[in-house]
Amino acid sequence: MTDSNIGRFLGPEYVANRVLWKACGYSGDDLKRPIIGIANSFSDMVPGHTVFRRVAEQVKYGIYRAGGVPAEFGVIACCDGVATGHFGNNYVLPSRELIADSVETMAQAHRLDGLVLLASCDKIVPGMLMAAARLDIAAILVPGGCMLSGPPFGQRSKTDTTTASEAAGKMQMGELSPADVERLVDLTGPSCGSCQFMGTANSMCGFSEAIGMTLPGGALIPAVYNDRLRSAFASGEKAVEMALRGVSARKILSRESLENGVMTMMAVGGSSNVVIHSCAIAHELGLDAAGIMDAFDRYSEKIPLIAKINPATHEYDAVDLHNAGGMPEVMKVIQPFLHTDCLTVSGQSVGENLAGAAAPSAPNADLIRGLDNPHSTLGGLAIMRGNLAPDTAVSKPAAIHESVRAFTGTAVCFDSEDACMEAVNARRITPGQVVVIRYEGPKGGPGMKELYKPMKTLNGQGLSRSTALITDGRFSGTNNGCFVGHISPEAAAGGPLALVRDGDKITIDVNRKELTLHVDEAELAARRAAWKYRPRPDLRGYLKRYAALVTSADRGGVLEVGED
């Protein structure tokens, strides 16, 4: 997109276009200016997105001040936590593709000069970034900000939106009453905003800033802070500036900028879901997903855990990280490794942004440490391999206690999350077991559900350091215990996970990044000969189409149409 396209609706061949723009309330003068779309994923059902009506107004003011014209349109947004029940959570990852497609459709159909993307939560941020990479017009992403902390509970100085799920496990053990759990339901989500921990929402917002698509310092500003509105205003201005200068998304997004995101996520212990979304964004750029997986693997050996927040610790959360300087302060620490010449939406390079970053409002040398004193020498994420994960799997060392980073146990297998939760709630899971949840991958689920409930409940039952859980599904960024997700190939695609039987010995070695099934090849071959996949018979609508087209997690879980 260059400035030669701006004002293109003024020619005689665009009479009908001008009639319809004016029918929306625009003037003839408006059509001479850059038209900047505002992709607003406001929702009454997603706490990270209820703030966007006000944020969108500030974006509009910024666009007007810079000489552009705002054109707002709606985009769907699903919440992983709210999307429960029959098929509910199955739709969340598939919604990412709908978001990317809808933003592409509106921008292309209405020939927009640029975009301001309003998104905070799990699949909405990557969906928006995928659209930006696909469209290659001026684009900037504005998060809605994080939620404030919940009150102290038990030994914790602060709580979060998943504390009640852990409390439910304690209630099952007789340690808490139903009234105690309901009290937490009332108190642990005290404001709007994306959930307080380093889950997928805050991770992807931080990733967006690290790759240059969000203004410096804009990722973690709490939703209720006035700075959130000021950052939105400035983003509107920058979108117009980018459109006038011809700075498109692909001048910012590259293999090097994605690697900056990978390194930053290693430093902060980002959600395991960042891996699948990074691969999907790379796909839109025409980059090989395997190269991004290799980057996660490579930088896990180089970038230690610099910033430690929930779930790696319950002492600090996303608000604390913001007050300590947020992503700019973290990136300053790992600057020797970063590609500092990458362009960002600020109009400056990564290096220039870091040189001009404001001082933290509440410096915290314990939260954000130096390279010589990290929280852990292991990177925040680990790409696992082995005979159970030939095409990789993902774990999060930052959230796994050192005592269970190497775990060997006997398998107890479930072909769905529901079947597993029935056993967990009945307290049939015992120390020394490796819980196997399969057929919950992109194709098998379909939709690759987020399996935070089993881990949270097991944690509440006191089993987080004596059991483990592996799956071809996903995890919430708030999970802790010993866990491995994103196992590829998934069970529905005939991956080895489908061949595991109750009682098999499994070893999870996060330190060595290995996932091993201790069953000999002859036995596995016999099991494979007897195995047959049966898709869910109740699939219909979008999920049926999604299951037919989706690729595996290690390729980003994107939709691909086979060649004729």
Coordinates of C-alpha atoms in Angstrom, one line a residue:
M1 CA 0.0 0.0 0.0
T2 CA 1.4 3.4 -1.0
D3 CA 0.1 6.9 -0.8
S4 CA -0.8 6.7 -4.5
N5 CA -3.8 4.6 -3.5
I6 CA -5.2 7.1 -0.9
G7 CA -8.1 9.0 -2.3
R8 CA -8.7 6.5 -5.0
F9 CA -12.5 6.6 -4.5
L10 CA -12.6 10.1 -6.1
G11 CA -12.5 9.1 -9.7
P12 CA -15.6 9.0 -11.9
E13 CA -15.6 5.3 -11.9
Y14 CA -16.2 5.3 -8.2
V15 CA -19.5 7.2 -8.1
A16 CA -21.3 4.3 -6.6
N17 CA -18.6 3.8 -3.9
R18 CA -18.9 7.5 -2.9
V19 CA -22.7 7.3 -2.6
L20 CA -22.4 4.4 -0.2
W21 CA -19.5 5.8 1.9
K22 CA -21.6 9.0 2.2
A23 CA -24.6 7.0 3.2
C24 CA -22.6 5.8 6.2
G25 CA -22.1 9.5 7.2
Y26 CA -18.7 10.2 5.6
S27 CA -17.9 13.4 3.7
G28 CA -16.3 13.9 0.3
D29 CA -13.2 15.2 2.1
D30 CA -13.0 12.0 4.1
L31 CA -12.4 10.0 0.9
K32 CA -9.3 12.0 0.2
R33 CA -7.6 10.7 3.3
P34 CA -6.2 7.4 4.4
I35 CA -9.1 5.1 5.5
I36 CA -8.0 3.1 8.5
G37 CA -10.1 0.1 9.5
I38 CA -10.6 -0.6 13.2
A39 CA -11.1 -4.3 13.6
N40 CA -12.9 -4.3 17.0
S41 CA -13.3 -7.6 18.8
F42 CA -15.4 -6.1 21.6
S43 CA -17.5 -8.6 23.4
D44 CA -19.8 -8.7 26.4
M45 CA -18.6 -12.3 27.0
V46 CA -14.8 -11.9 27.1
P47 CA -13.4 -9.9 30.0
G48 CA -10.3 -9.0 28.0
H49 CA -12.5 -7.4 25.4
T50 CA -15.2 -5.6 27.3
V51 CA -12.9 -2.5 27.3
F52 CA -12.7 -2.1 23.6
R53 CA -15.6 0.3 23.1
R54 CA -13.7 2.9 25.0
V55 CA -10.4 1.9 23.5
A56 CA -11.8 2.1 20.0
E57 CA -13.0 5.7 20.6
Q58 CA -9.4 6.7 21.5
V59 CA -8.1 5.0 18.4
K60 CA -10.6 7.0 16.3
Y61 CA -9.4 10.3 17.9
G62 CA -5.8 9.4 17.1
I63 CA -6.7 8.5 13.5
Y64 CA -8.5 11.8 13.1
R65 CA -5.7 13.9 14.6
A66 CA -3.2 12.3 12.2
G67 CA -5.3 13.2 9.2
G68 CA -7.0 9.8 8.6
V69 CA -10.5 8.5 8.6
P70 CA -11.6 5.7 10.9
A71 CA -13.9 2.9 9.7
E72 CA -14.8 0.5 12.5
F73 CA -16.1 -3.0 12.0
G74 CA -16.7 -6.0 14.3
V75 CA -14.8 -9.2 14.7
I76 CA -15.8 -12.3 16.8
A77 CA -14.0 -13.1 20.0
C78 CA -14.2 -16.4 22.0
C79 CA -13.0 -16.8 25.6
D80 CA -11.2 -20.1 26.4
G81 CA -12.5 -20.0 30.0
V82 CA -16.1 -19.2 29.1
A83 CA -16.2 -21.7 26.2
T84 CA -17.1 -24.9 28.1
G85 CA -19.6 -27.7 27.9
H86 CA -20.4 -29.8 24.9
F87 CA -18.2 -28.7 21.9
G88 CA -17.8 -25.3 23.5
N89 CA -14.0 -25.2 23.9
N90 CA -13.6 -27.0 20.6
Y91 CA -14.5 -23.8 18.8
V92 CA -11.8 -21.6 20.3
L93 CA -8.7 -22.5 18.2
P94 CA -10.9 -22.8 15.1
S95 CA -12.1 -19.3 15.7
R96 CA -8.6 -18.0 15.0
E97 CA -9.0 -18.9 11.3
L98 CA -12.4 -17.2 11.2
I99 CA -10.9 -14.1 12.7
A100 CA -8.1 -14.0 10.2
D101 CA -10.5 -14.6 7.3
S102 CA -13.0 -11.9 8.5
V103 CA -10.3 -9.2 8.8
E104 CA -8.9 -10.1 5.4
T105 CA -12.4 -10.0 3.9
M106 CA -13.3 -6.6 5.3
A107 CA -10.0 -5.0 4.5
Q108 CA -10.0 -6.3 0.9
A109 CA -13.7 -5.8 0.2
H110 CA -13.6 -2.2 1.4
R111 CA -10.0 -1.5 0.1
L112 CA -8.8 -0.1 3.4
D113 CA -5.5 1.7 3.6
G114 CA -4.6 0.4 7.0
L115 CA -5.8 -1.4 10.1
V116 CA -5.8 -1.0 13.8
L117 CA -6.4 -4.4 15.3
L118 CA -8.1 -4.5 18.7
A119 CA -7.4 -7.8 20.5
S120 CA -6.4 -9.1 23.9
C121 CA -7.1 -12.8 24.3
D122 CA -6.0 -16.2 23.3
K123 CA -6.9 -16.8 19.7
I124 CA -7.9 -13.3 18.8
V125 CA -4.4 -11.8 18.9
P126 CA -2.8 -14.4 16.6
G127 CA -5.8 -14.4 14.3
M128 CA -5.4 -10.6 13.8
L129 CA -1.7 -10.9 13.3
M130 CA -2.2 -13.7 10.7
A131 CA -4.5 -11.3 8.9
A132 CA -2.0 -8.5 9.0
A133 CA 0.7 -10.8 7.6
R134 CA -1.7 -12.1 4.9
L135 CA -2.9 -8.6 3.8
D136 CA 0.4 -6.7 3.9
I137 CA -1.1 -3.3 4.5
A138 CA -0.3 -0.8 7.3
A139 CA -1.4 -2.5 10.5
I140 CA -0.9 -2.1 14.3
L141 CA -2.2 -4.2 17.1
V142 CA -3.7 -2.6 20.2
P143 CA -4.2 -4.9 23.3
G144 CA -7.0 -4.2 25.8
G145 CA -4.7 -4.8 28.7
C146 CA -4.4 -7.2 31.6
M147 CA -6.8 -7.7 34.6
L148 CA -6.0 -6.6 38.1
S149 CA -5.0 -9.1 40.8
G150 CA -7.5 -11.0 43.0
P151 CA -7.2 -10.8 46.8
P152 CA -4.9 -13.0 48.9
F153 CA -6.0 -16.6 49.5
G154 CA -4.3 -19.3 51.6
Q155 CA -0.5 -18.9 51.3
R156 CA -0.8 -16.7 48.2
S157 CA -0.5 -12.9 48.3
K158 CA -2.8 -12.6 45.2
T159 CA -5.1 -14.8 43.1
D160 CA -6.2 -15.1 39.5
T161 CA -9.2 -16.3 37.4
T162 CA -8.1 -20.0 37.7
T163 CA -7.7 -20.0 41.5
A164 CA -11.3 -21.2 41.9
S165 CA -10.7 -24.2 39.8
E166 CA -7.8 -25.2 42.0
A167 CA -10.0 -24.5 45.0
A168 CA -12.6 -27.0 43.6
G169 CA -9.9 -29.7 43.8
K170 CA -9.3 -28.8 47.4
M171 CA -13.0 -28.9 48.1
Q172 CA -13.0 -32.5 46.7
M173 CA -10.3 -33.3 49.3
G174 CA -12.5 -31.8 52.1
E175 CA -10.1 -28.9 52.6
L176 CA -12.5 -26.1 51.5
S177 CA -16.3 -25.7 51.6
P178 CA -18.5 -24.9 48.6
A179 CA -19.0 -21.4 50.1
D180 CA -15.2 -20.9 50.1
V181 CA -15.1 -21.7 46.4
E182 CA -18.0 -19.4 45.6
R183 CA -16.3 -16.6 47.5
L184 CA -13.3 -17.0 45.1
V185 CA -15.6 -17.0 42.1
D186 CA -16.8 -13.6 43.3
L187 CA -13.4 -12.0 44.0
T188 CA -10.7 -13.4 41.7
G189 CA -11.7 -11.6 38.5
P190 CA -12.0 -8.0 40.0
S191 CA -11.8 -6.0 36.8
C192 CA -12.0 -6.3 33.0
G193 CA -8.8 -7.4 31.2
S194 CA -7.0 -10.5 30.0
C195 CA -6.3 -12.9 32.8
Q196 CA -3.6 -11.9 35.2
F197 CA -1.0 -14.6 34.5
M198 CA 1.4 -15.3 31.7
G199 CA -1.3 -17.3 29.8
T200 CA -1.8 -17.2 26.0
A201 CA -3.5 -13.8 26.2
N202 CA -0.7 -11.8 27.9
S203 CA 1.9 -14.0 26.1
M204 CA 0.6 -13.2 22.7
C205 CA 0.2 -9.5 23.5
G206 CA 3.8 -9.5 24.6
F207 CA 4.8 -11.4 21.5
S208 CA 3.1 -8.8 19.3
E209 CA 5.1 -6.1 21.0
A210 CA 8.4 -8.1 20.7
I211 CA 7.8 -8.7 16.9
G212 CA 7.2 -5.0 16.4
M213 CA 3.4 -4.9 15.8
T214 CA 2.4 -3.2 19.1
L215 CA 3.8 0.1 20.3
P216 CA 6.6 -0.1 22.9
G217 CA 5.3 -0.7 26.4
G218 CA 1.8 -1.3 25.0
A219 CA 1.4 -5.1 25.7
L220 CA 0.7 -5.2 29.4
I221 CA -0.8 -1.9 30.4
P222 CA -3.7 -2.9 32.7
A223 CA -7.1 -2.5 31.1
V224 CA -8.3 0.0 33.7
Y225 CA -5.2 2.3 33.5
N226 CA -5.5 5.6 31.6
D227 CA -2.2 4.8 29.9
R228 CA -4.2 2.1 28.0
L229 CA -6.3 4.8 26.4
R230 CA -3.2 7.0 25.7
S231 CA -1.5 4.1 24.0
A232 CA -4.6 3.4 21.9
F233 CA -4.7 7.1 20.8
A234 CA -1.0 7.0 19.8
S235 CA -1.7 3.7 17.9
G236 CA -4.4 5.4 15.8
E237 CA -1.9 8.2 14.9
K238 CA 0.8 5.7 14.0
A239 CA -1.6 3.7 11.7
V240 CA -2.1 6.8 9.6
E241 CA 1.6 7.6 9.5
M242 CA 2.3 4.1 8.4
A243 CA -0.3 4.2 5.6
L244 CA 1.1 7.6 4.3
R245 CA 4.7 6.3 4.4
G246 CA 3.8 2.9 2.8
V247 CA 5.0 0.9 5.8
S248 CA 3.1 -2.4 5.5
A249 CA 2.9 -5.3 7.9
R250 CA 5.4 -7.3 5.9
K251 CA 8.0 -4.6 6.3
I252 CA 7.8 -5.3 10.0
L253 CA 7.1 -9.1 10.1
S254 CA 9.9 -11.4 9.1
R255 CA 11.8 -14.5 10.2
E256 CA 14.0 -12.2 12.3
S257 CA 11.1 -10.3 14.0
L258 CA 9.4 -13.7 14.8
E259 CA 12.7 -14.8 16.3
N260 CA 12.6 -11.7 18.5
G261 CA 9.2 -12.9 19.7
V262 CA 10.5 -16.4 20.4
M263 CA 13.4 -15.1 22.4
T264 CA 11.2 -12.8 24.5
M265 CA 8.8 -15.6 25.2
M266 CA 11.7 -17.7 26.4
A267 CA 12.7 -14.9 28.7
V268 CA 9.2 -14.5 30.3
G269 CA 8.0 -18.1 30.3
G270 CA 5.3 -17.5 27.7
S271 CA 2.4 -19.8 27.1
S272 CA 3.0 -23.1 25.2
N273 CA 0.3 -21.9 22.8
V274 CA 2.7 -19.2 21.5
V275 CA 4.4 -22.0 19.6
I276 CA 1.4 -23.0 17.5
H277 CA 0.5 -19.4 16.8
S278 CA 4.0 -18.4 15.8
C279 CA 4.0 -21.2 13.3
A280 CA 0.6 -20.0 12.0
I281 CA 1.9 -16.4 11.5
A282 CA 5.0 -17.8 9.8
H283 CA 2.8 -19.7 7.4
E284 CA 1.0 -16.5 6.4
L285 CA 4.4 -15.0 5.6
G286 CA 5.4 -18.0 3.5
L287 CA 7.9 -19.2 6.1
D288 CA 8.4 -22.8 7.0
A289 CA 6.9 -23.7 10.3
A290 CA 9.7 -26.1 11.0
G291 CA 12.1 -23.2 11.0
I292 CA 10.1 -21.5 13.8
M293 CA 10.0 -24.7 15.8
D294 CA 13.8 -24.9 15.4
A295 CA 14.1 -21.3 16.7
F296 CA 12.1 -22.2 19.8
D297 CA 14.4 -25.2 20.3
R298 CA 17.6 -23.3 19.6
Y299 CA 16.8 -20.3 21.8
S300 CA 15.7 -22.4 24.7
E301 CA 19.4 -23.3 25.0
K302 CA 20.5 -19.6 24.9
I303 CA 17.8 -17.5 26.6
P304 CA 17.3 -18.1 30.3
L305 CA 14.1 -17.3 32.2
I306 CA 14.6 -13.6 33.1
A307 CA 11.1 -12.6 34.3
K308 CA 9.1 -15.0 36.5
I309 CA 5.4 -14.4 37.0
N310 CA 2.3 -16.5 37.6
P311 CA 2.1 -19.5 37.0
A312 CA 5.9 -19.9 37.5
T313 CA 5.4 -18.0 40.8
H314 CA 2.4 -16.7 42.6
E315 CA 4.3 -13.7 44.0
Y316 CA 4.1 -11.6 40.8
D317 CA 1.6 -11.3 37.9
A318 CA 1.2 -9.3 34.7
V319 CA 0.4 -6.1 36.5
D320 CA 3.7 -6.4 38.4
L321 CA 5.6 -7.1 35.2
H322 CA 4.1 -4.0 33.6
N323 CA 5.0 -1.8 36.5
A324 CA 8.5 -3.2 36.5
G325 CA 9.0 -2.1 32.9
G326 CA 7.1 -4.7 30.9
M327 CA 8.4 -6.1 27.6
P328 CA 10.9 -3.2 27.0
E329 CA 12.7 -3.9 30.3
V330 CA 12.8 -7.7 29.5
M331 CA 14.1 -7.0 26.0
K332 CA 16.8 -4.8 27.3
V333 CA 18.2 -7.7 29.3
I334 CA 18.2 -10.0 26.3
Q335 CA 19.2 -7.3 23.8
P336 CA 22.6 -8.9 23.0
F337 CA 20.6 -11.8 21.4
L338 CA 17.9 -9.8 19.6
H339 CA 17.7 -8.7 16.0
T340 CA 17.8 -5.0 17.0
D341 CA 17.6 -3.6 13.4
C342 CA 14.1 -5.0 12.8
L343 CA 11.5 -2.2 12.0
T344 CA 8.5 -1.7 14.4
V345 CA 5.2 0.1 14.2
S346 CA 6.7 3.0 16.1
G347 CA 8.7 3.9 13.0
Q348 CA 11.9 3.0 14.8
S349 CA 14.0 -0.2 15.0
V350 CA 13.9 -2.5 18.0
G351 CA 17.2 -1.1 19.2
E352 CA 16.0 2.5 18.9
N353 CA 12.8 1.7 20.9
L354 CA 14.9 0.1 23.7
A355 CA 17.3 3.0 23.8
G356 CA 14.3 5.4 24.3
A357 CA 12.2 3.3 26.6
A358 CA 10.9 5.1 29.7
A359 CA 12.1 4.1 33.1
P360 CA 9.9 1.6 35.0
S361 CA 7.3 3.0 37.4
A362 CA 8.2 0.3 39.9
P363 CA 11.7 -1.3 39.2
N364 CA 11.9 -4.8 40.5
A365 CA 15.3 -6.5 40.3
D366 CA 13.8 -9.8 41.6
L367 CA 11.0 -10.0 39.0
I368 CA 13.2 -9.0 36.0
R369 CA 16.7 -10.3 36.5
G370 CA 19.9 -10.0 34.6
L371 CA 21.5 -12.6 32.4
D372 CA 24.0 -13.3 35.2
N373 CA 21.3 -14.1 37.7
P374 CA 18.3 -15.6 35.9
H375 CA 15.4 -17.4 37.6
S376 CA 16.4 -20.5 35.6
T377 CA 19.0 -21.3 33.1
L378 CA 16.3 -23.3 31.2
G379 CA 14.3 -21.2 28.7
G380 CA 10.6 -20.7 29.5
L381 CA 9.5 -23.2 26.8
A382 CA 10.8 -26.5 25.6
I383 CA 10.3 -28.3 22.3
M384 CA 10.1 -32.0 23.2
R385 CA 10.9 -35.0 20.9
G386 CA 11.0 -38.7 21.2
N387 CA 9.2 -41.8 20.1
L388 CA 5.9 -40.5 21.5
A389 CA 6.4 -37.1 19.7
P390 CA 8.2 -37.7 16.3
D391 CA 7.0 -34.3 15.0
T392 CA 7.6 -32.5 18.4
A393 CA 5.6 -31.6 21.4
V394 CA 5.7 -28.6 23.8
S395 CA 6.3 -28.2 27.5
K396 CA 6.8 -25.2 29.7
P397 CA 9.8 -25.6 32.1
A398 CA 9.0 -22.2 33.7
A399 CA 5.9 -23.7 35.2
I400 CA 7.3 -27.1 36.2
H401 CA 8.8 -27.6 39.6
E402 CA 12.4 -28.9 39.4
S403 CA 11.5 -32.0 41.3
V404 CA 9.2 -33.2 38.4
R405 CA 11.1 -32.0 35.4
A406 CA 12.2 -35.7 35.0
F407 CA 9.3 -38.0 35.6
T408 CA 8.6 -41.7 34.9
G409 CA 5.3 -43.2 35.5
T410 CA 2.6 -45.6 34.3
A411 CA 0.0 -44.5 31.7
V412 CA -3.6 -44.1 32.4
C413 CA -5.4 -43.4 29.1
F414 CA -8.4 -41.3 28.2
D415 CA -9.8 -40.7 24.7
S416 CA -11.3 -37.3 25.7
E417 CA -11.0 -34.5 28.3
D418 CA -14.5 -35.4 29.6
A419 CA -13.5 -39.0 30.3
C420 CA -10.4 -37.8 32.1
M421 CA -12.3 -35.3 34.2
E422 CA -14.8 -38.0 35.3
A423 CA -11.8 -40.0 36.6
V424 CA -10.1 -37.0 38.2
N425 CA -13.3 -35.9 40.0
A426 CA -13.8 -39.4 41.2
R427 CA -10.2 -39.3 42.5
R428 CA -9.2 -42.3 40.6
I429 CA -5.8 -40.7 39.6
T430 CA -3.0 -41.8 41.9
P431 CA 0.6 -40.8 42.5
G432 CA 3.0 -42.3 39.9
Q433 CA 0.6 -42.1 37.0
V434 CA 1.0 -40.3 33.7
V435 CA -2.4 -39.2 32.6
V436 CA -2.8 -39.5 28.8
I437 CA -5.5 -37.5 27.1
R438 CA -5.7 -38.1 23.4
Y439 CA -8.0 -37.4 20.4
E440 CA -8.1 -33.8 21.5
G441 CA -5.7 -32.5 18.8
P442 CA -6.7 -30.1 15.9
K443 CA -8.3 -32.9 13.9
G444 CA -9.3 -35.2 16.7
G445 CA -11.1 -32.8 19.0
P446 CA -11.6 -31.3 16.6
G447 CA -10.3 -27.9 17.6
M448 CA -7.5 -28.8 20.1
K449 CA -9.2 -27.9 23.3
E450 CA -7.4 -26.1 26.1
L451 CA -7.1 -28.8 28.9
Y452 CA -6.5 -26.6 31.9
K453 CA -9.2 -28.3 34.1
P454 CA -7.5 -31.7 34.6
M455 CA -4.2 -30.1 35.6
K456 CA -5.8 -27.5 37.9
T457 CA -8.0 -30.0 39.6
L458 CA -5.0 -32.4 40.1
N459 CA -3.1 -29.5 41.6
G460 CA -5.9 -28.8 44.0
Q461 CA -5.9 -32.5 45.0
G462 CA -2.2 -32.2 45.9
L463 CA -1.0 -34.4 42.9
S464 CA 0.9 -31.8 40.9
R465 CA 4.3 -33.2 41.9
S466 CA 3.4 -36.8 41.9
T467 CA 1.6 -37.2 38.6
A468 CA 2.1 -35.9 35.0
L469 CA -0.2 -35.3 32.1
I470 CA 0.5 -35.6 28.3
T471 CA -1.8 -34.8 25.5
D472 CA -2.2 -33.8 21.8
G473 CA -4.4 -31.0 23.1
R474 CA -3.4 -27.6 24.4
F475 CA -2.8 -26.2 27.9
S476 CA -3.6 -22.8 29.5
G477 CA -0.6 -20.7 30.2
T478 CA -1.6 -20.8 33.9
N479 CA -1.0 -24.6 34.2
N480 CA 1.7 -26.0 36.4
G481 CA 2.8 -29.5 37.3
C482 CA 4.5 -31.8 34.9
F483 CA 2.8 -31.6 31.5
V484 CA 3.5 -31.9 27.8
G485 CA 1.0 -30.8 25.1
H486 CA 0.8 -30.3 21.3
I487 CA 2.0 -33.9 20.8
S488 CA 2.5 -34.4 17.0
P489 CA 1.4 -36.3 15.1
E490 CA -1.8 -36.3 17.1
A491 CA -3.7 -39.5 17.9
A492 CA -6.4 -38.9 15.2
A493 CA -3.6 -38.7 12.6
G494 CA -2.2 -42.1 13.7
G495 CA 0.5 -40.7 16.0
P496 CA 2.1 -43.0 18.6
L497 CA -0.1 -41.4 21.3
A498 CA -3.0 -43.5 19.9
L499 CA -1.1 -46.7 20.7
V500 CA -0.4 -46.1 24.4
R501 CA -2.2 -48.5 26.7
D502 CA -2.9 -48.4 30.5
G503 CA 0.1 -49.5 32.4
D504 CA 2.7 -48.6 29.8
K505 CA 5.8 -46.9 31.2
I506 CA 6.4 -43.3 30.0
T507 CA 9.3 -41.0 30.8
I508 CA 9.1 -37.2 30.6
D509 CA 12.5 -35.5 30.7
V510 CA 12.0 -31.8 30.3
N511 CA 15.7 -31.0 31.0
R512 CA 16.7 -33.2 28.1
K513 CA 13.5 -32.3 26.1
E514 CA 12.6 -36.0 25.6
L515 CA 9.3 -37.8 25.7
T516 CA 9.6 -41.6 25.7
L517 CA 7.2 -44.5 25.6
H518 CA 9.0 -47.7 26.9
V519 CA 7.3 -50.2 24.6
D520 CA 9.3 -52.1 22.0
E521 CA 8.8 -51.6 18.3
A522 CA 7.4 -55.0 17.7
E523 CA 4.6 -54.5 20.2
L524 CA 3.9 -51.0 18.8
A525 CA 3.7 -52.4 15.3
A526 CA 1.1 -55.0 16.4
R527 CA -0.9 -52.3 18.1
R528 CA -0.8 -50.1 15.0
A529 CA -2.1 -52.9 12.8
A530 CA -5.1 -53.2 15.1
W531 CA -5.7 -49.5 15.4
K532 CA -8.4 -47.7 13.4
Y533 CA -9.5 -44.1 13.8
R534 CA -13.2 -43.2 14.0
P535 CA -14.0 -39.5 13.6
R536 CA -16.7 -38.2 15.9
P537 CA -20.1 -39.0 14.4
D538 CA -21.8 -35.9 15.7
L539 CA -19.6 -33.4 13.7
R540 CA -21.4 -30.8 11.6
G541 CA -21.1 -27.3 10.3
Y542 CA -17.8 -25.4 10.7
L543 CA -16.1 -28.0 13.0
K544 CA -16.7 -30.7 10.3
R545 CA -15.1 -28.5 7.6
Y546 CA -12.3 -27.6 10.1
A547 CA -11.5 -31.2 10.9
A548 CA -11.2 -32.0 7.2
L549 CA -8.7 -29.2 6.4
V550 CA -6.6 -28.6 9.6
T551 CA -2.9 -29.4 9.7
S552 CA -1.1 -30.7 12.8
A553 CA 0.0 -28.5 15.7
D554 CA 3.7 -28.5 14.7
R555 CA 2.6 -26.8 11.5
G556 CA 0.6 -24.2 13.2
G557 CA -2.8 -25.9 13.1
V558 CA -3.6 -23.9 9.9
L559 CA -6.2 -24.8 7.3
E560 CA -4.9 -26.1 4.0
V561 CA -6.8 -27.3 0.9
G562 CA -5.2 -30.3 -0.7
E563 CA -4.0 -30.0 -4.3
D564 CA -6.0 -31.6 -7.0

